[in-house]
Tab-separated table of C-alpha atoms and ligand atoms in Angstrom:
chain	number	residue	atom	x	y	z
W	1	MET	CA	79.927	57.287	92.737
W	2	ARG	CA	82.955	55.639	94.240
W	3	VAL	CA	86.104	57.263	91.902
W	4	ARG	CA	90.007	56.055	92.979
W	5	PHE	CA	92.821	57.049	90.690
W	6	TRP	CA	95.231	54.033	89.552
W	7	GLY	CA	97.456	56.117	87.189
W	8	THR	CA	97.975	60.401	86.975
W	9	ARG	CA	100.606	61.282	84.934
W	10	GLY	CA	100.468	62.561	81.926
W	11	SER	CA	103.029	61.885	79.120
W	12	ILE	CA	105.062	58.849	80.108
W	13	ALA	CA	105.006	56.886	83.305
W	14	LYS	CA	107.669	59.111	85.880
W	15	PRO	CA	107.937	56.577	88.978
W	16	GLY	CA	110.948	57.165	91.423
W	17	PRO	CA	111.502	59.542	94.651
W	18	SER	CA	109.909	63.096	93.390
W	19	THR	CA	106.481	61.447	92.312
W	20	LEU	CA	105.927	58.838	95.319
W	21	ARG	CA	103.368	61.157	96.867
W	22	TYR	CA	101.227	61.705	93.576
W	23	GLY	CA	102.011	58.603	91.751
W	24	GLY	CA	104.670	58.164	88.078
W	25	ASN	CA	101.738	55.532	86.365
W	26	THR	CA	100.021	57.138	83.206
W	27	SER	CA	96.074	57.664	83.658
W	28	CYS	CA	94.074	55.495	84.772
W	29	VAL	CA	90.689	56.047	86.725
W	30	GLU	CA	87.881	53.690	88.241
W	31	VAL	CA	84.617	54.932	88.926
W	32	GLU	CA	81.799	52.212	90.549
W	33	SER	CA	78.398	53.556	91.044
W	34	ALA	CA	76.019	52.962	93.763
W	35	ASP	CA	74.286	49.754	91.877
W	36	GLY	CA	78.013	48.694	91.240
W	37	THR	CA	78.165	49.192	87.307
W	38	LEU	CA	82.369	49.061	87.538
W	39	LEU	CA	84.026	51.886	84.920
W	40	VAL	CA	87.291	51.997	84.167
W	41	LEU	CA	88.574	55.001	82.205
W	42	ASP	CA	91.695	55.013	80.795
W	43	CYS	CA	94.156	52.327	79.978
W	44	GLY	CA	98.145	53.877	80.857
W	45	THR	CA	100.063	52.059	82.927
W	46	GLY	CA	98.137	52.284	86.232
W	47	VAL	CA	95.285	50.091	85.092
W	48	HIS	CA	98.382	47.393	85.716
W	49	GLY	CA	97.486	47.648	89.520
W	50	LEU	CA	93.817	47.949	89.217
W	51	GLY	CA	93.595	44.732	87.285
W	52	GLN	CA	95.348	42.982	90.046
W	53	GLN	CA	93.020	44.300	92.741
W	54	LEU	CA	90.420	43.573	91.061
W	55	VAL	CA	91.374	39.722	90.259
W	56	THR	CA	92.735	39.535	93.452
W	57	THR	CA	88.735	41.350	95.375
W	58	ARG	CA	86.305	39.598	92.988
W	59	LYS	CA	85.499	36.481	91.375
W	60	PRO	CA	85.152	35.908	88.271
W	61	PRO	CA	82.671	35.857	86.276
W	62	PHE	CA	82.435	39.194	86.371
W	63	LYS	CA	81.635	41.966	83.794
W	64	GLY	CA	83.312	45.610	83.438
W	65	HIS	CA	83.733	48.462	81.730
W	66	LEU	CA	86.583	50.639	80.264
W	67	LEU	CA	86.396	53.379	78.497
W	68	VAL	CA	89.483	55.033	76.367
W	69	SER	CA	89.555	58.960	76.204
W	70	HIS	CA	92.063	58.339	73.143
W	71	TYR	CA	94.894	55.887	71.643
W	72	HIS	CA	98.253	58.168	72.746
W	73	TRP	CA	100.770	55.511	74.423
W	74	ASP	CA	99.646	56.965	77.685
W	75	HIS	CA	96.399	55.735	77.989
W	76	ILE	CA	96.195	52.267	75.888
W	77	GLN	CA	99.673	51.046	77.055
W	78	GLY	CA	98.531	49.369	80.484
W	79	PHE	CA	95.983	47.564	78.061
W	80	PRO	CA	98.123	44.041	77.582
W	81	PHE	CA	98.525	44.238	81.135
W	82	PHE	CA	95.202	44.316	82.259
W	83	THR	CA	94.917	40.846	83.985
W	84	PRO	CA	91.157	40.810	84.170
W	85	LEU	CA	90.833	40.285	80.056
W	86	PHE	CA	92.871	37.125	80.260
W	87	ILE	CA	90.396	35.339	82.755
W	88	PRO	CA	87.733	32.671	80.939
W	89	GLY	CA	84.122	33.649	81.966
W	90	ASN	CA	84.795	37.766	82.504
W	91	GLU	CA	82.626	40.261	79.825
W	92	TRP	CA	84.551	43.638	79.586
W	93	HIS	CA	83.123	45.831	77.029
W	94	ILE	CA	86.071	48.553	75.419
W	95	TYR	CA	84.824	51.903	73.838
W	96	GLY	CA	87.180	54.312	72.461
W	97	PRO	CA	86.981	57.359	69.959
W	98	GLY	CA	85.801	56.049	66.610
W	99	GLY	CA	85.696	58.021	63.540
W	100	MET	CA	89.570	57.823	62.181
W	101	ASP	CA	90.703	55.587	59.634
W	102	GLN	CA	91.306	52.594	62.226
W	103	GLN	CA	88.576	51.530	63.836
W	104	LEU	CA	88.962	51.089	68.375
W	105	LYS	CA	89.634	47.245	67.702
W	106	THR	CA	92.396	47.465	65.645
W	107	ILE	CA	94.266	50.300	66.867
W	108	LEU	CA	94.413	48.306	70.537
W	109	ALA	CA	95.029	44.821	68.366
W	110	GLY	CA	98.110	47.267	66.375
W	111	GLN	CA	99.837	47.691	70.338
W	112	MET	CA	99.687	43.887	70.383
W	113	THR	CA	101.302	43.067	67.037
W	114	TYR	CA	104.309	40.037	66.941
W	115	SER	CA	106.930	43.091	67.155
W	116	TYR	CA	105.848	44.931	70.271
W	117	PHE	CA	103.732	41.288	72.316
W	118	PRO	CA	104.287	38.059	72.780
W	119	ILE	CA	100.418	37.798	72.837
W	120	THR	CA	97.371	38.945	70.587
W	121	LEU	CA	93.771	41.000	71.140
W	122	GLU	CA	92.283	37.305	70.088
W	123	GLU	CA	93.956	35.725	73.061
W	124	PHE	CA	92.093	37.173	75.869
W	125	GLY	CA	90.037	34.440	78.052
W	126	SER	CA	86.973	36.562	78.532
W	127	SER	CA	84.323	37.888	76.068
W	128	VAL	CA	85.486	41.467	75.043
W	129	HIS	CA	83.019	43.575	73.144
W	130	TYR	CA	84.630	46.683	70.815
W	131	HIS	CA	82.415	49.919	70.715
W	132	ASN	CA	83.515	52.890	68.610
W	133	LEU	CA	82.502	55.935	70.059
W	134	GLY	CA	81.589	59.627	68.696
W	135	GLU	CA	79.761	62.394	70.446
W	136	GLY	CA	76.404	61.693	72.535
W	137	SER	CA	75.706	59.891	75.129
W	138	PHE	CA	74.629	55.905	76.326
W	139	ASP	CA	73.415	53.810	79.289
W	140	ILE	CA	75.280	51.522	80.919
W	141	GLY	CA	73.135	49.705	83.979
W	142	ASN	CA	72.026	53.188	86.021
W	143	VAL	CA	75.181	55.500	84.982
W	144	ARG	CA	74.362	57.979	81.938
W	145	LEU	CA	77.444	58.928	80.046
W	146	THR	CA	77.645	61.890	77.553
W	147	THR	CA	81.210	62.171	75.580
W	148	GLN	CA	82.291	65.351	73.845
W	149	TYR	CA	85.939	65.644	72.136
W	150	THR	CA	88.417	67.759	73.733
W	151	ASN	CA	91.139	70.267	71.681
W	152	HIS	CA	94.066	67.573	71.586
W	153	PRO	CA	96.372	66.300	68.685
W	154	ALA	CA	94.160	63.315	68.507
W	155	LEU	CA	90.294	63.053	68.208
W	156	THR	CA	89.790	62.453	72.235
W	157	LEU	CA	86.812	62.459	74.278
W	158	ALA	CA	86.290	63.058	77.449
W	159	PHE	CA	83.358	61.542	79.895
W	160	ARG	CA	80.749	63.035	81.630
W	161	ILE	CA	79.716	60.281	84.023
W	162	GLU	CA	76.023	60.720	85.919
W	163	ALA	CA	74.117	58.114	88.353
W	164	GLY	CA	71.247	59.072	90.777
W	165	GLY	CA	71.953	62.653	90.335
W	166	ALA	CA	76.078	62.390	91.202
W	167	VAL	CA	78.171	64.035	88.548
W	168	PHE	CA	81.299	63.294	87.298
W	169	VAL	CA	83.778	64.957	84.835
W	170	TYR	CA	86.753	63.273	83.305
W	171	VAL	CA	88.333	65.677	81.272
W	172	PRO	CA	92.511	64.114	81.130
W	173	ASP	CA	93.196	65.787	77.684
W	174	HIS	CA	92.209	68.824	76.864
W	175	GLU	CA	93.909	72.225	75.498
W	176	PRO	CA	92.161	75.230	75.566
W	177	ASN	CA	90.888	76.149	72.208
W	178	SER	CA	91.716	80.463	73.405
W	179	LEU	CA	93.301	81.829	76.328
W	180	PHE	CA	91.029	84.399	76.327
W	181	PRO	CA	89.862	86.478	78.368
W	182	LEU	CA	93.021	86.862	80.302
W	183	ASP	CA	91.125	88.943	82.816
W	184	SER	CA	88.139	86.839	83.132
W	185	LYS	CA	85.507	87.712	86.261
W	186	PRO	CA	85.452	84.633	88.159
W	187	GLY	CA	82.783	82.481	86.360
W	188	SER	CA	82.735	84.297	83.399
W	189	LEU	CA	82.426	82.310	80.091
W	190	PRO	CA	85.237	81.939	77.496
W	191	LEU	CA	85.170	83.892	74.467
W	192	HIS	CA	85.737	80.795	72.028
W	193	VAL	CA	82.551	79.151	71.728
W	194	GLN	CA	84.263	75.318	71.750
W	195	ASP	CA	85.622	76.617	75.190
W	196	ARG	CA	81.728	77.542	76.196
W	197	ARG	CA	81.403	74.329	75.104
W	198	HIS	CA	83.237	73.070	77.278
W	199	VAL	CA	82.433	74.609	80.235
W	200	GLU	CA	78.912	73.516	79.457
W	201	PHE	CA	79.345	69.712	78.905
W	202	LEU	CA	81.477	69.887	83.171
W	203	LYS	CA	78.153	72.058	84.372
W	204	GLY	CA	77.985	71.172	87.529
W	205	ALA	CA	80.020	68.287	87.454
W	206	ASP	CA	80.386	67.273	91.870
W	207	PHE	CA	83.664	66.005	90.849
W	208	LEU	CA	85.863	67.028	87.412
W	209	VAL	CA	88.782	65.377	86.887
W	210	HIS	CA	91.195	67.697	84.280
W	211	ASP	CA	93.832	68.570	82.892
W	212	ALA	CA	96.542	70.449	84.399
W	213	GLN	CA	99.794	69.589	82.880
W	214	TYR	CA	101.172	72.898	82.305
W	215	THR	CA	101.356	76.754	83.869
W	216	LEU	CA	99.883	79.546	82.020
W	217	ALA	CA	104.099	80.558	82.213
W	218	GLU	CA	104.899	77.579	81.070
W	219	TYR	CA	102.183	77.309	78.405
W	220	PRO	CA	103.956	79.309	75.431
W	221	ALA	CA	106.332	77.212	74.956
W	222	LYS	CA	104.274	74.304	74.930
W	223	VAL	CA	100.813	76.000	72.670
W	224	SER	CA	99.327	73.181	70.231
W	225	TRP	CA	100.909	70.314	72.204
W	226	GLY	CA	97.220	69.347	73.408
W	227	HIS	CA	97.143	69.872	77.105
W	228	SER	CA	95.412	72.575	79.409
W	229	PRO	CA	97.300	75.588	82.022
W	230	TYR	CA	96.110	74.876	85.386
W	231	GLU	CA	94.859	78.296	86.227
W	232	LYS	CA	92.383	77.601	82.942
W	233	SER	CA	91.147	74.104	84.605
W	234	VAL	CA	90.308	76.337	87.593
W	235	GLU	CA	88.669	79.047	85.558
W	236	TYR	CA	86.865	76.401	83.783
W	237	ALA	CA	85.933	74.824	86.784
W	238	LEU	CA	84.465	77.882	88.526
W	239	ALA	CA	82.453	78.924	85.280
W	240	GLY	CA	80.677	75.522	85.033
W	241	GLY	CA	79.963	75.934	88.312
W	242	ALA	CA	81.828	72.358	89.701
W	243	LYS	CA	81.911	71.433	93.444
W	244	ARG	CA	85.454	69.774	92.954
W	245	LEU	CA	88.675	69.848	90.777
W	246	ALA	CA	91.135	67.535	90.708
W	247	PHE	CA	94.510	68.672	88.624
W	248	PHE	CA	95.159	65.651	86.348
W	249	HIS	CA	97.616	64.218	83.768
W	250	HIS	CA	100.762	65.994	86.010
W	251	ASP	CA	104.237	66.814	83.380
W	252	PRO	CA	106.596	64.100	83.976
W	253	LEU	CA	108.938	66.742	85.413
W	254	ARG	CA	106.733	67.939	87.948
W	255	THR	CA	108.166	66.739	91.414
W	256	ASP	CA	105.560	66.282	94.452
W	257	GLU	CA	106.699	69.578	95.618
W	258	ASP	CA	105.560	71.242	92.434
W	259	VAL	CA	102.074	69.904	92.440
W	260	GLU	CA	101.527	71.086	96.256
W	261	ARG	CA	102.788	74.197	95.294
W	262	ILE	CA	100.255	74.236	92.175
W	263	VAL	CA	97.336	72.933	94.547
W	264	LEU	CA	98.493	75.738	97.066
W	265	SER	CA	98.641	78.664	93.852
W	266	ALA	CA	95.093	77.826	92.710
W	267	ARG	CA	93.667	77.738	95.929
W	268	GLU	CA	94.707	80.924	97.142
W	269	SER	CA	93.101	82.425	93.972
W	270	VAL	CA	89.719	80.655	94.206
W	271	ARG	CA	89.443	81.875	97.722
W	272	LYS	CA	90.368	85.436	96.659
W	273	THR	CA	87.099	84.808	94.091
W	274	GLY	CA	85.308	84.012	96.617
W	275	CYS	CA	83.763	81.241	94.513
W	276	LYS	CA	82.985	78.077	96.792
W	277	LEU	CA	86.047	74.975	94.942
W	278	ASP	CA	88.085	72.670	96.457
W	279	VAL	CA	91.413	72.223	94.526
W	280	ILE	CA	93.368	68.900	95.392
W	281	ALA	CA	95.500	66.867	92.864
W	282	ALA	CA	95.394	63.226	91.314
W	283	GLU	CA	97.291	61.205	93.504
W	284	GLU	CA	97.727	57.541	93.466
W	285	GLY	CA	95.492	55.818	95.799
W	286	LEU	CA	93.236	58.300	96.558
W	287	GLU	CA	89.698	57.859	96.910
W	288	ILE	CA	86.842	60.315	96.374
W	289	GLU	CA	83.417	59.302	96.852
W	290	ILE	CA	80.142	61.202	95.730
W	291	PRO	CA	77.189	60.549	97.535
W	292	GLU	CA	73.745	59.064	95.156
W	293	GLY	CA	70.671	59.544	95.236
W	294	ARG	CA	67.460	57.627	94.756
W	295	ALA	CA	67.915	56.571	90.446
W	296	LYS	CA	65.485	58.614	88.392
W	297	LYS	CA	63.742	57.636	85.157
W	298	ARG	CA	65.553	59.044	82.903
W	299	ALA	CA	64.573	60.539	79.626
W	300	ALA	CA	65.528	57.721	76.792
W	301	ILE	CA	68.475	58.984	74.245
W	302	LYS	CA	67.604	60.177	70.881
W	303	ALA	CA	68.853	58.199	68.061
W	304	SER	CA	69.894	61.724	66.695
W	305	SER	CA	72.072	62.080	70.287
W	306	SER	CA	72.919	59.001	70.446
W	307	ALA	CA	77.304	58.051	71.249
W	308	TRP	CA	77.578	55.084	68.991
W	309	LEU	CA	79.426	55.189	65.787
W	310	GLY	CA	77.717	53.055	63.025
W	311	ASP	CA	80.214	51.009	60.714
W	312	ASP	CA	78.696	53.511	58.124
W	313	GLU	CA	79.740	56.980	60.286
W	314	THR	CA	83.307	55.933	60.995
W	315	LYS	CA	84.555	57.238	57.764
W	316	PRO	CA	82.962	60.517	57.167
W	317	SER	CA	83.187	61.147	53.119
W	318	GLY	CA	81.680	64.331	50.906
W	319	THR	CA	84.128	67.435	50.297
W	320	ILE	CA	86.138	69.596	51.887
W	321	LEU	CA	86.662	73.578	50.469
W	322	VAL	CA	90.689	75.216	51.533
W	323	VAL	CA	90.273	78.691	50.432
W	324	ASP	CA	93.929	79.859	51.616
W	325	ASP	CA	96.139	82.094	49.188
W	326	ASP	CA	99.592	81.034	50.893
W	327	PRO	CA	100.345	77.771	48.856
W	328	LEU	CA	102.430	76.814	51.686
W	329	MET	CA	99.306	76.804	53.360
W	330	VAL	CA	97.975	75.140	51.262
W	331	ARG	CA	100.436	72.377	51.302
W	332	LEU	CA	99.996	72.053	54.666
W	333	VAL	CA	96.820	71.646	54.894
W	334	GLU	CA	96.743	68.843	52.212
W	335	LYS	CA	99.731	67.144	54.432
W	336	SER	CA	98.151	67.186	57.406
W	337	LEU	CA	94.625	65.524	55.706
W	338	GLU	CA	96.661	63.252	53.795
W	339	ALA	CA	94.870	60.102	55.494
W	340	GLU	CA	91.549	61.292	55.289
W	341	ASN	CA	91.467	59.692	51.687
W	342	ALA	CA	87.665	59.505	51.540
W	343	MET	CA	87.101	63.037	51.718
W	344	ARG	CA	87.858	64.722	48.561
W	345	LEU	CA	89.972	68.180	49.008
W	346	VAL	CA	89.117	71.031	46.470
W	347	THR	CA	91.354	73.891	47.278
W	348	VAL	CA	90.594	77.898	46.101
W	349	HIS	CA	92.966	80.685	46.346
W	350	ASP	CA	90.321	83.616	47.100
W	351	GLY	CA	87.038	84.904	48.254
W	352	GLU	CA	85.566	85.299	45.817
W	353	ALA	CA	86.166	81.783	44.260
W	354	ALA	CA	85.332	80.813	47.755
W	355	LEU	CA	81.979	81.821	47.356
W	356	LYS	CA	81.423	79.818	43.805
W	357	ALA	CA	82.957	76.746	44.656
W	358	ALA	CA	81.394	76.547	47.843
W	359	MET	CA	77.639	77.036	45.729
W	360	LYS	CA	79.136	74.082	43.275
W	361	GLU	CA	80.968	71.480	45.631
W	362	ARG	CA	78.156	71.710	48.625
W	363	PRO	CA	81.223	70.763	50.587
W	364	ALA	CA	81.268	68.685	54.042
W	365	LEU	CA	83.648	71.231	55.844
W	366	ILE	CA	85.386	74.482	54.821
W	367	ILE	CA	89.203	75.754	55.593
W	368	LEU	CA	88.729	79.376	55.178
W	369	ASP	CA	92.101	81.632	55.645
W	370	TRP	CA	91.055	85.131	56.937
W	371	GLY	CA	93.280	87.286	54.971
W	372	LEU	CA	92.269	86.377	51.510
W	373	PRO	CA	92.722	88.860	48.203
W	374	LYS	CA	89.252	89.971	46.696
W	375	LEU	CA	86.454	89.091	49.395
W	376	ASP	CA	88.166	88.207	52.970
W	377	GLY	CA	87.490	85.182	54.935
W	378	ILE	CA	84.916	86.968	56.950
W	379	GLU	CA	82.806	88.336	54.643
W	380	VAL	CA	83.229	84.264	53.038
W	381	CYS	CA	81.579	83.569	56.601
W	382	ARG	CA	79.048	86.085	56.631
W	383	THR	CA	77.748	85.590	52.805
W	384	LEU	CA	77.611	81.926	53.517
W	385	ARG	CA	75.874	81.602	56.555
W	386	LYS	CA	73.263	84.536	54.961
W	387	ASP	CA	72.311	82.202	52.211
W	388	LYS	CA	69.222	81.175	51.713
W	389	ASP	CA	70.514	77.267	51.221
W	390	SER	CA	70.046	76.052	54.976
W	391	LEU	CA	73.581	74.014	54.070
W	392	PHE	CA	75.288	77.104	54.483
W	393	ARG	CA	73.708	77.781	58.089
W	394	LYS	CA	74.927	74.922	59.136
W	395	ILE	CA	77.798	73.808	57.334
W	396	PRO	CA	81.014	73.424	59.787
W	397	ILE	CA	83.363	76.808	58.631
W	398	LEU	CA	86.944	76.123	60.937
W	399	MET	CA	88.561	79.634	60.367
W	400	VAL	CA	92.484	79.735	59.481
W	401	THR	CA	94.502	82.942	60.585
W	402	GLY	CA	98.131	83.813	60.588
W	403	LYS	CA	97.629	86.958	62.311
W	404	ARG	CA	97.412	87.301	66.107
W	405	LEU	CA	93.851	87.370	67.523
W	406	ASP	CA	92.751	90.071	69.876
W	407	GLU	CA	89.586	89.573	72.135
W	408	LYS	CA	88.137	91.582	69.235
W	409	ASP	CA	89.152	89.722	66.329
W	410	ILE	CA	87.925	86.621	68.126
W	411	GLN	CA	84.560	87.958	68.861
W	412	LYS	CA	84.769	89.313	64.724
W	413	CYS	CA	85.502	85.656	64.051
W	414	PHE	CA	82.438	84.289	65.818
W	415	ASP	CA	79.843	86.345	64.772
W	416	ALA	CA	80.094	86.205	61.385
W	417	GLY	CA	79.433	83.235	61.782
W	418	ALA	CA	82.767	80.782	62.180
W	419	SER	CA	82.719	77.688	63.986
W	420	ASP	CA	85.544	77.547	65.507
W	421	TYR	CA	89.258	79.088	63.911
W	422	LEU	CA	93.163	78.006	63.644
W	423	THR	CA	95.839	80.037	64.358
W	424	LYS	CA	98.790	79.217	61.726
W	425	LYS	CA	101.341	77.459	62.664
W	426	PHE	CA	98.741	74.557	63.954
W	427	SER	CA	100.616	71.347	63.683
W	428	PRO	CA	98.753	68.611	61.656
W	429	THR	CA	97.755	66.320	63.805
W	430	GLN	CA	95.821	69.266	65.336
W	431	LEU	CA	94.387	70.455	61.715
W	432	ARG	CA	93.949	66.564	61.278
W	433	SER	CA	91.724	66.278	64.835
W	434	ARG	CA	89.643	69.206	64.675
W	435	VAL	CA	88.936	68.508	61.569
W	436	ARG	CA	87.180	65.276	61.871
W	437	SER	CA	85.677	66.035	65.042
W	438	TRP	CA	84.051	68.785	62.757
W	439	LEU	CA	82.694	65.987	60.327
W	440	LEU	CA	82.098	63.309	63.270
W	441	ARG	CA	80.211	66.006	64.691
W	442	SER	CA	77.840	67.806	61.406
W	443	ALA	CA	77.803	63.663	59.778
W	444	ALA	CA	75.751	63.020	63.099
W	445	GLY	CA	73.404	65.716	63.079
M	1	ZN	ZN1	97.528	61.565	77.796
M	2	ZN	ZN1	96.709	62.658	74.284
């Protein structure tokens, strides 16, 4: 499997003398498996160079697969400039997270409307097919792809790509759900269950490309922006037993010298752990070869584990129960979920009312404040999880809290049966993405 970086920068393209080595183009990575399957991960400005190379080195017709992690500009801006899409005879499959109010094709068409671009989506010369994805797996040729939502203020998918025993994992935009434990031993698991799930996702990667936009020192000013301090990326790679890690989504303000410093510091901390992990920084033009063995027969993907989103799955409906005694907080939740108009919001203000409302409404998800009158959120959570009705054992419960949680609090929260938690103040986009990913996840079973 061959991996080549065409765009490594996060947020906005940053060409110039300070980014000559690692590159100024936004996210785009080319992957080609031994059977010739061509994958393009993200469509930042880097995809322009890849497109030029493909049209000069490959005779049409050829086929490719373009996987978009999410629709922030730095991941789609190059899309209308990807020349292979305009060549008659070519066949392109475009994949991206479905399940928001707008689907993949509509979103991509949105940046090609009259005011933004002179050509519309309908004018591509090649045959283009659009596929909405959720969490799960699917196959392209000999390649098995698995997707998982990341923690980002937009519904975002990470990709795990496996072929002939080679494992490549791409996590362009992801923020740790929690920094705990702070004094983690090398290779130990994070405290937050969603961070553990993240580590499980990247487990055994031969090559992991991971968001490393910030440093831990910068992070307090960037909480909820959706990106990782590089130190956490190293911890995840170590915990997941990855062999090689490339820092990715470099901050636009990060110069080549800064990136070099970060890599050296990460290598030094890895050396001290005694673990084996090769740390590099993604660099435009850098090509990494991951040896593939003979393609083995794979187990078929069950319908319940498929990443394909059917039309009826793209817009979950039902009730969200919001439990909070703070009117301002309730207002913020309502505002954040305003666009979720297929969902009905039911609000109650204390723990006892929460239990009654849960039984009556049988909601699809509960947003539960920790500090509540009568019965606190932890007690409500425990009581629901013990209920004989199986619905309450699996319903996603998103705990929200205004207090600064320490490690014991987080443990208590998960021991009580919470699926996830958010600390106030979270951003509206963050809450909406979190809610939507839980709804899609639980709808998929
Ligand atoms: Zn990004
Ligand atoms: Zn993003």
